[in-house]
Coordinates of C-alpha atoms and ligand atoms in Angstrom, one line a residue:
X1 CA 33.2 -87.7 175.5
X2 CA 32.0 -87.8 178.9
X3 CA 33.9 -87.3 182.3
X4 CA 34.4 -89.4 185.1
X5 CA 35.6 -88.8 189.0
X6 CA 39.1 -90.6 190.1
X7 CA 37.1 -91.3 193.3
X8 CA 34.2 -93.3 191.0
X9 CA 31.3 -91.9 193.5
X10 CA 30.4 -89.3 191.2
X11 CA 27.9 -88.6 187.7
X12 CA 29.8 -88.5 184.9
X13 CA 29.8 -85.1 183.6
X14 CA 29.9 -83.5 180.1
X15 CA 33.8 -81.6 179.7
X16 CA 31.8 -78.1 179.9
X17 CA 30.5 -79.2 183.5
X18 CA 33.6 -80.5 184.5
X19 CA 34.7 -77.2 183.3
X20 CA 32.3 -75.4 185.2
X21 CA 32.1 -77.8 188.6
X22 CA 35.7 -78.0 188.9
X23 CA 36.3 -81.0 191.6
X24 CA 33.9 -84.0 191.6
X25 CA 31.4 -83.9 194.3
X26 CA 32.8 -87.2 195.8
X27 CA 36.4 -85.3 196.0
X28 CA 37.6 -86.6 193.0
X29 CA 38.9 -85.3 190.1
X30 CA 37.1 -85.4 186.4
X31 CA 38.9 -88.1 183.9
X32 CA 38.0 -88.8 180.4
X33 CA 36.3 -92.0 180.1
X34 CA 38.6 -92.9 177.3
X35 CA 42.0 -90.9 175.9
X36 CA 41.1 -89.8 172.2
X37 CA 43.9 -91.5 170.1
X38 CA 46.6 -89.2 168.0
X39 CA 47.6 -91.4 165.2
X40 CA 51.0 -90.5 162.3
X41 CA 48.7 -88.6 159.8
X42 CA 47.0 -86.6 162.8
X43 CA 50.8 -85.7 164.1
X44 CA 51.5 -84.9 160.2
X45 CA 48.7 -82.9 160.0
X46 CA 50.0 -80.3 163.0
X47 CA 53.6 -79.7 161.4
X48 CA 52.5 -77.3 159.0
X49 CA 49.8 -75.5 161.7
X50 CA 49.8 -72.8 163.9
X51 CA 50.0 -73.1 167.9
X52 CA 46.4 -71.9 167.2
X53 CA 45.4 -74.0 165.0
X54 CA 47.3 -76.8 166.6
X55 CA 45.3 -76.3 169.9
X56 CA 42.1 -76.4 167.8
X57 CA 42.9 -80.0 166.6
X58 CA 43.8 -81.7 169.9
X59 CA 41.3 -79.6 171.9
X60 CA 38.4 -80.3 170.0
X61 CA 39.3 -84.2 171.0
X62 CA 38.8 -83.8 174.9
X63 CA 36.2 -81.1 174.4
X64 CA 33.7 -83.0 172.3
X65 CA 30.3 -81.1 173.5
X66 CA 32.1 -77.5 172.8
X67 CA 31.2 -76.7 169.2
X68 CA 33.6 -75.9 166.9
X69 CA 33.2 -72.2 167.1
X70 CA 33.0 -71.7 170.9
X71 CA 36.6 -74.0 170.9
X72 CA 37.8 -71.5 168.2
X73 CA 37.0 -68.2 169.5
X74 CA 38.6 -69.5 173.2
X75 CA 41.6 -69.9 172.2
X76 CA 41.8 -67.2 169.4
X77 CA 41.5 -65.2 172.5
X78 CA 43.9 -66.9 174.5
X79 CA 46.6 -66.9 172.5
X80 CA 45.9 -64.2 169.7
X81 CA 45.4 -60.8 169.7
X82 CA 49.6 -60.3 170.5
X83 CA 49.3 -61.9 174.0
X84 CA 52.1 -63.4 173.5
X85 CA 55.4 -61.9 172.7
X86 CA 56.4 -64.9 170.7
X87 CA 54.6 -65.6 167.2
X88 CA 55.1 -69.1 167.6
X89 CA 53.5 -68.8 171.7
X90 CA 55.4 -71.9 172.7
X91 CA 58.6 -71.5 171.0
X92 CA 61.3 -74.9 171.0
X93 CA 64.7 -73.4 171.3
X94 CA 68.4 -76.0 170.9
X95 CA 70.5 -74.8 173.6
X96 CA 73.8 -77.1 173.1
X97 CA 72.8 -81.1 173.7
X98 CA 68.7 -80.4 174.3
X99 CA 65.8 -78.5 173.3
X100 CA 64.3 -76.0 174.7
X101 CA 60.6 -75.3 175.1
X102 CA 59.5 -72.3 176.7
X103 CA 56.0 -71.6 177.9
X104 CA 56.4 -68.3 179.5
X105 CA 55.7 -65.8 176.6
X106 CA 52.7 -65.0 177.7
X107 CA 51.2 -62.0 179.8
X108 CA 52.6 -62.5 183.4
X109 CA 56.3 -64.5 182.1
X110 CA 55.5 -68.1 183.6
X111 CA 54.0 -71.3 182.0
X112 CA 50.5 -71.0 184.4
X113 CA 49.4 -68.5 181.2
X114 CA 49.8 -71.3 178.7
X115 CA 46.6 -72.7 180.8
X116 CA 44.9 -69.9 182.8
X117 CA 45.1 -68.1 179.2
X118 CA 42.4 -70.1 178.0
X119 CA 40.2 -71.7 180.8
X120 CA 38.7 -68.5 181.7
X121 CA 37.2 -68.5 178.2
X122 CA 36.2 -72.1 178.4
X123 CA 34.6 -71.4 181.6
X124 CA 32.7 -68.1 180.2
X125 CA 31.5 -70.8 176.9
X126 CA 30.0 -73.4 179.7
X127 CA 28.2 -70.7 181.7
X128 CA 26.2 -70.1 178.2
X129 CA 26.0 -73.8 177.0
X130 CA 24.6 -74.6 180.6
X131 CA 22.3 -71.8 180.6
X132 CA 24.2 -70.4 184.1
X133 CA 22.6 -67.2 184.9
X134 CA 24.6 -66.8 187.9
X135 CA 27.7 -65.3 188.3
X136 CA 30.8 -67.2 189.1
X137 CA 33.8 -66.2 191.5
X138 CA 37.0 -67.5 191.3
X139 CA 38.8 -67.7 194.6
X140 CA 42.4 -68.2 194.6
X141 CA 44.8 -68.0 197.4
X142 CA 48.8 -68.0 195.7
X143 CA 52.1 -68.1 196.9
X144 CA 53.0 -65.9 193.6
X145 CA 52.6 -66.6 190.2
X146 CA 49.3 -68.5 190.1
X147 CA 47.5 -65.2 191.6
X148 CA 49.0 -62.9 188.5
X149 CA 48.0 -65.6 186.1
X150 CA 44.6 -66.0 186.9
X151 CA 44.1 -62.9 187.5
X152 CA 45.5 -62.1 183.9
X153 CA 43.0 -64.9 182.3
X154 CA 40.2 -63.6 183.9
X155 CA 40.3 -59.8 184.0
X156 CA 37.0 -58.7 182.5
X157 CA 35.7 -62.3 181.0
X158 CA 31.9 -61.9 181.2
X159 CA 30.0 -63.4 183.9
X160 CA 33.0 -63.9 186.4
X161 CA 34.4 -62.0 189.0
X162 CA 38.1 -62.8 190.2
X163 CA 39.5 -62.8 193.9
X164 CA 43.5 -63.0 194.8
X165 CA 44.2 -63.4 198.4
X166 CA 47.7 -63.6 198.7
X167 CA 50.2 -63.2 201.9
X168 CA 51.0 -59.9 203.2
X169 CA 54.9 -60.2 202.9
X170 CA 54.9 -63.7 201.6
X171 CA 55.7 -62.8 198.0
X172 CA 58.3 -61.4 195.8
X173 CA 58.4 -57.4 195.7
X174 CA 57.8 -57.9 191.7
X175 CA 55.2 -60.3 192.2
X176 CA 53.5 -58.2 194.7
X177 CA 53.0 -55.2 191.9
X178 CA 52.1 -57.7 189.2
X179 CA 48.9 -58.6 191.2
X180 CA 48.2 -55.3 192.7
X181 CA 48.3 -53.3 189.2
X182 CA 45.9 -55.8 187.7
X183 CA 43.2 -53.6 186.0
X184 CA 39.6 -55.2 185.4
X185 CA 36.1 -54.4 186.1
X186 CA 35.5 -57.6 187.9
X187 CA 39.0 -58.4 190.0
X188 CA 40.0 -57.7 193.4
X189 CA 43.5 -58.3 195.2
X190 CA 43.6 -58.6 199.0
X191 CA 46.4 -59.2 201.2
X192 CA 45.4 -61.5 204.2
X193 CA 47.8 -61.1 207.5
X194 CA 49.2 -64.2 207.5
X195 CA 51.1 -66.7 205.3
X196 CA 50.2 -68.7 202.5
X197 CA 49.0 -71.4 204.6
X198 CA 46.8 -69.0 206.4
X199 CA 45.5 -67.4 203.2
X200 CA 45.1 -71.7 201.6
X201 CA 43.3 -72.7 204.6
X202 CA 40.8 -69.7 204.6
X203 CA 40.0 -70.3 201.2
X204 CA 39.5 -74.1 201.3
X205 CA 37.0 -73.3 204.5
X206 CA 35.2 -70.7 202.2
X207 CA 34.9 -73.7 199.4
X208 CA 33.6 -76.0 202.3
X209 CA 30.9 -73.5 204.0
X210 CA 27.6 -74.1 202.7
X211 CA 25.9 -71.6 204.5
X212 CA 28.1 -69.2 203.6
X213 CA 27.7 -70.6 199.9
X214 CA 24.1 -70.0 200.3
X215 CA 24.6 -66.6 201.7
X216 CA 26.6 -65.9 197.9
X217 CA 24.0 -67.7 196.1
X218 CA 21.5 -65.1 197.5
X219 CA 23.6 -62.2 195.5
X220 CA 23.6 -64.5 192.8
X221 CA 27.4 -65.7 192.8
X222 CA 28.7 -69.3 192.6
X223 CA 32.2 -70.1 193.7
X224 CA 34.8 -71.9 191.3
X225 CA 38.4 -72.4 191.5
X226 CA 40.8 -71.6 189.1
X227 CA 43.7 -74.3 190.0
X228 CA 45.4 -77.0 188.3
X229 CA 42.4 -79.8 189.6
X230 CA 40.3 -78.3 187.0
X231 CA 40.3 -80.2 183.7
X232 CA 40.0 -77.0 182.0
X233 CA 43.6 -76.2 183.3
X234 CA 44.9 -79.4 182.2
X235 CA 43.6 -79.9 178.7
X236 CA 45.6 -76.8 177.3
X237 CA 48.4 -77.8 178.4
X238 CA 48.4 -81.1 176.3
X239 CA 48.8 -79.2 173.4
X240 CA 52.3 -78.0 173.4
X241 CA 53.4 -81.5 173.8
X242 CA 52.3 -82.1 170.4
X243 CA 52.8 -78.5 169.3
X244 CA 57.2 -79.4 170.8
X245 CA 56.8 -82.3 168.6
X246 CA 55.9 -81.0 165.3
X247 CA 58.0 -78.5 165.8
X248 CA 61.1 -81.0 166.2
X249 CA 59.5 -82.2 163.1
X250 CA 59.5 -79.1 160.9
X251 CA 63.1 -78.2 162.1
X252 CA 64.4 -81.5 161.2
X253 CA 65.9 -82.4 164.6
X254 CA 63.4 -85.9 164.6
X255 CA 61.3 -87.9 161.8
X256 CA 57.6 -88.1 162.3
X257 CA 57.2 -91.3 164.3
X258 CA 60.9 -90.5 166.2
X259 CA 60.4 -91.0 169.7
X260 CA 61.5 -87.7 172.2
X261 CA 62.0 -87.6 175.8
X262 CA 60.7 -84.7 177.9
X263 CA 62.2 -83.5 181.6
X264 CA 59.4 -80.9 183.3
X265 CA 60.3 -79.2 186.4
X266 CA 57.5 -80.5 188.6
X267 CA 55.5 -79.4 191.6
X268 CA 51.3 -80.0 191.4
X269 CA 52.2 -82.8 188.5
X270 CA 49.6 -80.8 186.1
X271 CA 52.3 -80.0 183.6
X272 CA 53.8 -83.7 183.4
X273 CA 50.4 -85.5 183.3
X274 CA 49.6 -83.4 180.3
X275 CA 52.6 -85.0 178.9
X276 CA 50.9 -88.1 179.8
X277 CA 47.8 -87.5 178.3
X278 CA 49.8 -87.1 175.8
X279 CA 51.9 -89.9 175.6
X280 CA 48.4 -92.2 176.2
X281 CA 47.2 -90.4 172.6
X282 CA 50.1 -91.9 170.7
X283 CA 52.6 -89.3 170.6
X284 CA 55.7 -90.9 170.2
X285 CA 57.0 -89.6 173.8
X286 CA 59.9 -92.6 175.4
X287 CA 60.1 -91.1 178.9
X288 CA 58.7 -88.5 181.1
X289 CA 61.2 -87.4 183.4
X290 CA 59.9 -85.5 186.7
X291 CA 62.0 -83.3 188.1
X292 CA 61.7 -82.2 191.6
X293 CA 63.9 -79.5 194.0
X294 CA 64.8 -80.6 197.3
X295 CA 61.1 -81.3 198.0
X296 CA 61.1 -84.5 196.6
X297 CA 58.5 -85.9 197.2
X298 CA 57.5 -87.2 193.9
X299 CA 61.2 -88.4 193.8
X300 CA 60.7 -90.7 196.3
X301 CA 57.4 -91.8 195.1
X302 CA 58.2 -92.8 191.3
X303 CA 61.1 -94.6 192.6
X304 CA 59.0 -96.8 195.9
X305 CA 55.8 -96.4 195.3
X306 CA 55.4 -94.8 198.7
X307 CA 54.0 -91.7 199.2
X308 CA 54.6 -89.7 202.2
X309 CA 54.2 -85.5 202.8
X310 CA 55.3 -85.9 206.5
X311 CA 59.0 -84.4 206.1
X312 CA 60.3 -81.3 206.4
X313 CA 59.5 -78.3 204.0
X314 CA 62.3 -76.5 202.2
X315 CA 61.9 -72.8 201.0
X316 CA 63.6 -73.1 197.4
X317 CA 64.8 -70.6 195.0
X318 CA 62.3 -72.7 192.6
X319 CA 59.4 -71.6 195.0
X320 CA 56.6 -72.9 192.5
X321 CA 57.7 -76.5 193.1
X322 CA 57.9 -76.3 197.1
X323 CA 54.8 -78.7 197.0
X324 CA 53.9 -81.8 199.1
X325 CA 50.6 -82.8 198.4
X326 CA 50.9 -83.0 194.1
X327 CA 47.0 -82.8 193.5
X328 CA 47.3 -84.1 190.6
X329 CA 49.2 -87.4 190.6
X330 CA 45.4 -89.0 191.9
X331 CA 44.6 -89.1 188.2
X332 CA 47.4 -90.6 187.4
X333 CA 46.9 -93.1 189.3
X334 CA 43.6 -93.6 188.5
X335 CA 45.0 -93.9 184.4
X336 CA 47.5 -97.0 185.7
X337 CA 45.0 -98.7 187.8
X338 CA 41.5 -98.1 186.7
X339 CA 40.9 -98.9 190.1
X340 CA 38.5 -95.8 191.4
X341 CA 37.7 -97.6 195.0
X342 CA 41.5 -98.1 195.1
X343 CA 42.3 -94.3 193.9
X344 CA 40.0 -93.6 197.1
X345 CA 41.5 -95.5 199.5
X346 CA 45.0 -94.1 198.8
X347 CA 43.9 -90.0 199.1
X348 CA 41.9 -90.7 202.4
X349 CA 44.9 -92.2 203.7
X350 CA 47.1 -89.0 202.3
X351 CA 44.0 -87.0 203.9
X352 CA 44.5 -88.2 207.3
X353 CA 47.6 -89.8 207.5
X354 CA 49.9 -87.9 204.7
X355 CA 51.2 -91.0 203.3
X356 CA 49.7 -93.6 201.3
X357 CA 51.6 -96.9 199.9
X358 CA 51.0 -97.7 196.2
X359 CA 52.3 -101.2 196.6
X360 CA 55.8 -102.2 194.8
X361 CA 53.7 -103.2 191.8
X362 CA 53.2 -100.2 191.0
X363 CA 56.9 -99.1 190.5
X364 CA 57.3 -101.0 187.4
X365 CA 54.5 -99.2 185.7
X366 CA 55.7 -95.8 186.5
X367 CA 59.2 -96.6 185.2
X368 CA 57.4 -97.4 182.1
X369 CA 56.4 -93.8 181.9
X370 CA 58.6 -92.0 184.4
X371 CA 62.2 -91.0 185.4
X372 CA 62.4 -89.1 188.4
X373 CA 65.1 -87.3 189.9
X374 CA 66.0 -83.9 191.9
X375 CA 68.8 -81.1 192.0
X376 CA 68.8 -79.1 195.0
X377 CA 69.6 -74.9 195.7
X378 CA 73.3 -75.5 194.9
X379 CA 73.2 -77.7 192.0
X380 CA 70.6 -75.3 190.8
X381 CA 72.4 -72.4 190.5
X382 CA 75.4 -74.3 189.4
X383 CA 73.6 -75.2 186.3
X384 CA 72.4 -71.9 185.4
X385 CA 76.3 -70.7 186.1
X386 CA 77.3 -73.3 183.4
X387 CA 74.6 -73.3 180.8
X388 CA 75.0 -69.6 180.5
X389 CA 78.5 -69.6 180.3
X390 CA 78.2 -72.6 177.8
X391 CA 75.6 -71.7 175.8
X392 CA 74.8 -67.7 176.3
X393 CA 71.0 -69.0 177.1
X394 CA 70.0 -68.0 181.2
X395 CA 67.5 -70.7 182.7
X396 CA 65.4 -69.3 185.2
X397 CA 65.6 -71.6 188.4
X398 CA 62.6 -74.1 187.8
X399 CA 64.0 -74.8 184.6
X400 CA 67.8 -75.0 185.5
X401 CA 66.2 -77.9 188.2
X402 CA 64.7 -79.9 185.1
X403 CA 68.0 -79.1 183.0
X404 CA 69.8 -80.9 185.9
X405 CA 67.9 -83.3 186.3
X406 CA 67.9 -84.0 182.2
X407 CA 71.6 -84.5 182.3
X408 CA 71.2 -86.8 184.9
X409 CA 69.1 -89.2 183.6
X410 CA 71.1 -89.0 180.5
X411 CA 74.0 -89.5 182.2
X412 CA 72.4 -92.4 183.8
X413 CA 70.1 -94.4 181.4
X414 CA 72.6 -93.9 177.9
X415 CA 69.4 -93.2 176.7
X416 CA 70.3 -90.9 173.5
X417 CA 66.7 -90.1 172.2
X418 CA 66.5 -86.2 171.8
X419 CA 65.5 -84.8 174.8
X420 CA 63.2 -81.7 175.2
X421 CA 63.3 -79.4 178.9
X422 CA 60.0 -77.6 179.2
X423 CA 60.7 -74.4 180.4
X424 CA 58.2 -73.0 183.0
X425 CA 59.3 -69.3 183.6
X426 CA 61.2 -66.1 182.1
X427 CA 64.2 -66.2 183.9
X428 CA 63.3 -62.5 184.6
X429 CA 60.7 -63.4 186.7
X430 CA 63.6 -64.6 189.5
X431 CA 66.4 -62.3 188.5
X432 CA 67.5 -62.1 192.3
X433 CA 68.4 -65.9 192.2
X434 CA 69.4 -65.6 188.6
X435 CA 72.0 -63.2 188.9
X436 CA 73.4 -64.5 191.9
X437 CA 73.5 -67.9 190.5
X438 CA 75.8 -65.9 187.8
X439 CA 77.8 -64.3 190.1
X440 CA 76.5 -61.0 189.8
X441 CA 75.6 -58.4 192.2
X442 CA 71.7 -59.2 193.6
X443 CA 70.6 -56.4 195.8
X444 CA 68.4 -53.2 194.6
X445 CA 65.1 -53.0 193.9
X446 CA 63.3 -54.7 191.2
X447 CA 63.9 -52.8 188.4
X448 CA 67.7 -52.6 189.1
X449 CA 67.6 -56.3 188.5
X450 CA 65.8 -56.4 185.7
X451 CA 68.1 -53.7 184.1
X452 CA 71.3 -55.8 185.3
X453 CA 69.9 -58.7 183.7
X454 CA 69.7 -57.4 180.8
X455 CA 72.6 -56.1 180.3
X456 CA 74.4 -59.4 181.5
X457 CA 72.6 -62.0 179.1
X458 CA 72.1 -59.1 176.3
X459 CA 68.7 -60.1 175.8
X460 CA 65.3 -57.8 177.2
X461 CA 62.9 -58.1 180.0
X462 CA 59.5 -58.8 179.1
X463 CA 57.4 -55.6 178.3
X464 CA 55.4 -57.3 181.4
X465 CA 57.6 -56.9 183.9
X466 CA 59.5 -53.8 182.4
X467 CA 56.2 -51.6 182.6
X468 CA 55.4 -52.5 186.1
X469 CA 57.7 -49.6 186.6
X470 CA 55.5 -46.7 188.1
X471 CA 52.6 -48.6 187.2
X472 CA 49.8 -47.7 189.7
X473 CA 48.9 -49.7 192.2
X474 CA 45.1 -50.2 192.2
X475 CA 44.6 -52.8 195.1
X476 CA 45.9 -51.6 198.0
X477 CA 43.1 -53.8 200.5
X478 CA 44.0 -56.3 203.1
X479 CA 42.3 -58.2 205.6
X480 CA 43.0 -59.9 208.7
X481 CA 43.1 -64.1 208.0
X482 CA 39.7 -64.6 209.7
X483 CA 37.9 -62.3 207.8
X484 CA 38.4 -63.2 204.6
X485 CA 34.4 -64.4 204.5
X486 CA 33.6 -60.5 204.9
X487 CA 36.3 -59.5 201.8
X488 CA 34.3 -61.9 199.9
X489 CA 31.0 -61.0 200.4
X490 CA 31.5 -57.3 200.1
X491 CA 33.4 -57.9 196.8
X492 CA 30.6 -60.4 195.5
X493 CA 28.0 -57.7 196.5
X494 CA 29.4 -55.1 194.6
Ligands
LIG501 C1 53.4 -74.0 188.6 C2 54.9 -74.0 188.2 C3 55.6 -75.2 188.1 C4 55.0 -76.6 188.5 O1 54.0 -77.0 187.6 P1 53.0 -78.2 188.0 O2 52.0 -78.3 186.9 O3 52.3 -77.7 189.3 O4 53.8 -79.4 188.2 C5 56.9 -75.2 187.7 N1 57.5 -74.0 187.4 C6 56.9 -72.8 187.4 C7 57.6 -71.6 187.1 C8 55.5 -72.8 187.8 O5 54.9 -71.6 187.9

């Protein structure tokens, strides 16, 4: 299967290059040409399976110049081994009326691991197919969890180096000592002075330099990114769709063939569109429902057709959906139309105007996949407040958003088909908001949340988080915001 840019003024690509490459030289992001199709005995096939083996099967679709063996031994890496502290790595819970399907069992406690677990690997696999004999560099500026994850995928994968930038100040106390105790041979942590706009921007002029690409190339070092553009962050995350579903299956809750619902707490649209890729394969998914916090962008969007970023930005307690620019709705877009030169148009207006207008006629075909609705601070923390003292279960804040937003659209549509909320982080990994949302004391240091947590939902703090206690910190470097070039170069010297 080959790959194709949104933008339509690119090659098309095998998946290991798109892998490799990242974004499409024309701007665009890599497609499949065509979406394999999923069809009853394939879903029958999965019930009996593994997550492992599971991912195997739908991978193996998208990723058709991968052998057999180089998809195997990616993702027994990625999810074996006891990476995860669930068995099942993507476990579906029933919490009262819905189902619960939590993606944060992995290393760092939030969903990015599901993906950033396993593209490293793919990544590592392409350099050899290709023949690469450089080495490659992820850069990565994060506003928190993305940094941890990435730098948890990639710690010590052959042929790759790793490089966090992340704001001094700009992130949590815990997620501050989950990056800066990250051990590896080949990963570096720097804290730029500046915030997490000043710490994007430098890394997106790095990514557009060539002479300073040049200058790495000398020292034998490529640059790649490790966000959700790349297809090799999407594609994993298509197969817990399918794994929800069979799992609904085994447990009885749904027939084979029985259509589900899914509500995903939404910021970049990667997680969703996987849903869609999903959806486009044949698995009996009715609708997607996006779920945004009060930056609601996407709200707005799915419901007009009109896009528009220029509105004010809200810090959340959900801070991994304050997005305005969702990267990934262009391949969306690009799925519903087929229209590249259209596609185009659309993200050079978003480029230099911020907005873009899909046209009315496009609302009809998003309502045929999407819901969309949003739940701000309040409502938020209300909903953890009431699920907890409900159903003894603790939401972290992303996922209390979605749950809102689930019983909305219920509420709304009548629409009684079971309905699963992806779950996109340990509530742990907020347990300020958390507890507050329960009405518990909130101040102390990290630990002393954790350990009031637990003793408030009875249930224990990943070993993750828990050992970051006294844990030393290995990456104590910073640099001012306009010289993150030098960081770069010394680190891809060494
Ligand atoms: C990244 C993230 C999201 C948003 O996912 P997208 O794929 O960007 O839409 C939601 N919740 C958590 C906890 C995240 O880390």
């Amino acid at each position: 299967m080959e790959y194709v840019s949104t933008r339509g003024k690119a090659e098309k690509v095998s998946s290991a290059q798109a892998v490799l490459q990242g974004i499409a030289e024309d701007g665009g992001l890599f497609v499949p040409t065509e979406i394999p199709k999923a069809d009853a005995a394939f879903l029958e096939s999965l019930t009996g399976l593994s997550y492992a083996e599971r991912a195997k099967k739908v991978l193996s679709l998208f990723l058709t110049d991968y052998t057999e063996e180089e998809i195997a031994r990616s993702i027994e890496g990625a999810y074996g081994g006891g990476k995860f502290d669930d068995a099942a790595v993507a476990p579906v819970k029933s919490v009262g009326e819905l189902s619960v399907l939590e993606l944060w069992h992995g290393p760092t406690s939030a969903f990015k691991d599901m993906a950033l677990q396993l593209l490293p690997r793919l990544l590592s696999e392409a350099l050899q197919k290709t023949g690469e004999t450089k080495e490659t560099l992820i850069l990565v500026a994060t506003s928190g969890d993305t940094g941890k994850a990435a730098l948890a995928g990639f710690a010590d994968v052959p042929q790759t180096k790793i490089m966090v930038f992340y704001p001094d100040g700009g992130v949590s106390d815990m997620q501050r000592l989950q990056m800066v105790t990250q051990e590896g041979g080949n990963v570096c942590v720097e804290a730029v002075k500046g915030n997490f706009d000043d710490a994007q921007t430098g890394v997106k002029e790095i990514f557009g330099d060539g002479a300073f690409a040049a200058k790495l190339d000398g020292e034998g070092v490529r640059l790649s990114s490790a966000n959700s553009i790349n297809w090799g962050r999407l594609a994993p995350q298509i197969v817990y769709y399918f794994g929800a579903y069979a799992d609904l299956v085994k447990a009885g809750t749904i027939k084979n063939g029985d259509p589900v619902n899914f509500t995903v707490p939404t910021g970049n649209f990667g997680n969703i569109l996987a849903g869609f890729y999903a959806r486009q394969m044949g698995l009996p998914i009715g609708k997607l429902v996006c779920a945004s916090n009060q930056n609601n962008v996407l709200t707005d969007f799915l419901q007009t057709g009109y896009y528009d970023k220029n509105r004010e930005f809200f810090k959340t307690i959900s801070p991994s959906m304050d997005i305005l620019v969702s990267s990934n709705v262009e391949r969306m877009l690009y799925h519903m139309t087929g229209d590249p030169s259209g596609v185009r148009g659309w993200m050079e207006a978003l480029a230099t105007e911020g907005r873009y207008d899909a046209g009315v006629g496009m609302i009809q075909r998003f309502q045929n996949y999407f819901w969309a609705g949003w739940a701000d601070d309040v409502k938020t923390k209300e909903t953890i407040r009431e699920v907890f003292e409900a159903e003894q279960y603790v939401l972290d804040t992303h996922t209390a958003v979605a749950w809102a937003v689930a019983n909305e659209y219920r509420r709304r549509t009548h629409d009684e088909r079971p309905m699963v909320v992806v779950s996109t982080a340990s509530p742990y990994k907020f347990p300020g908001s958390v507890l507050e949302a329960l009405g518990e004391d909130a101040t102390g240091d990290p630990f002393a949340l954790l350990d009031r947590l637990e003793k408030k939902s009875g249930t224990n703090a990943p070993k993750g988080l828990a050992s970051l206690k006294g844990a030393k910190e290995i990456h104590e470097g910073s640099c001012e915001k306009d010289k993150m070039r030098d960081a770069v170069l010394a680190f891809a010297k060494k």
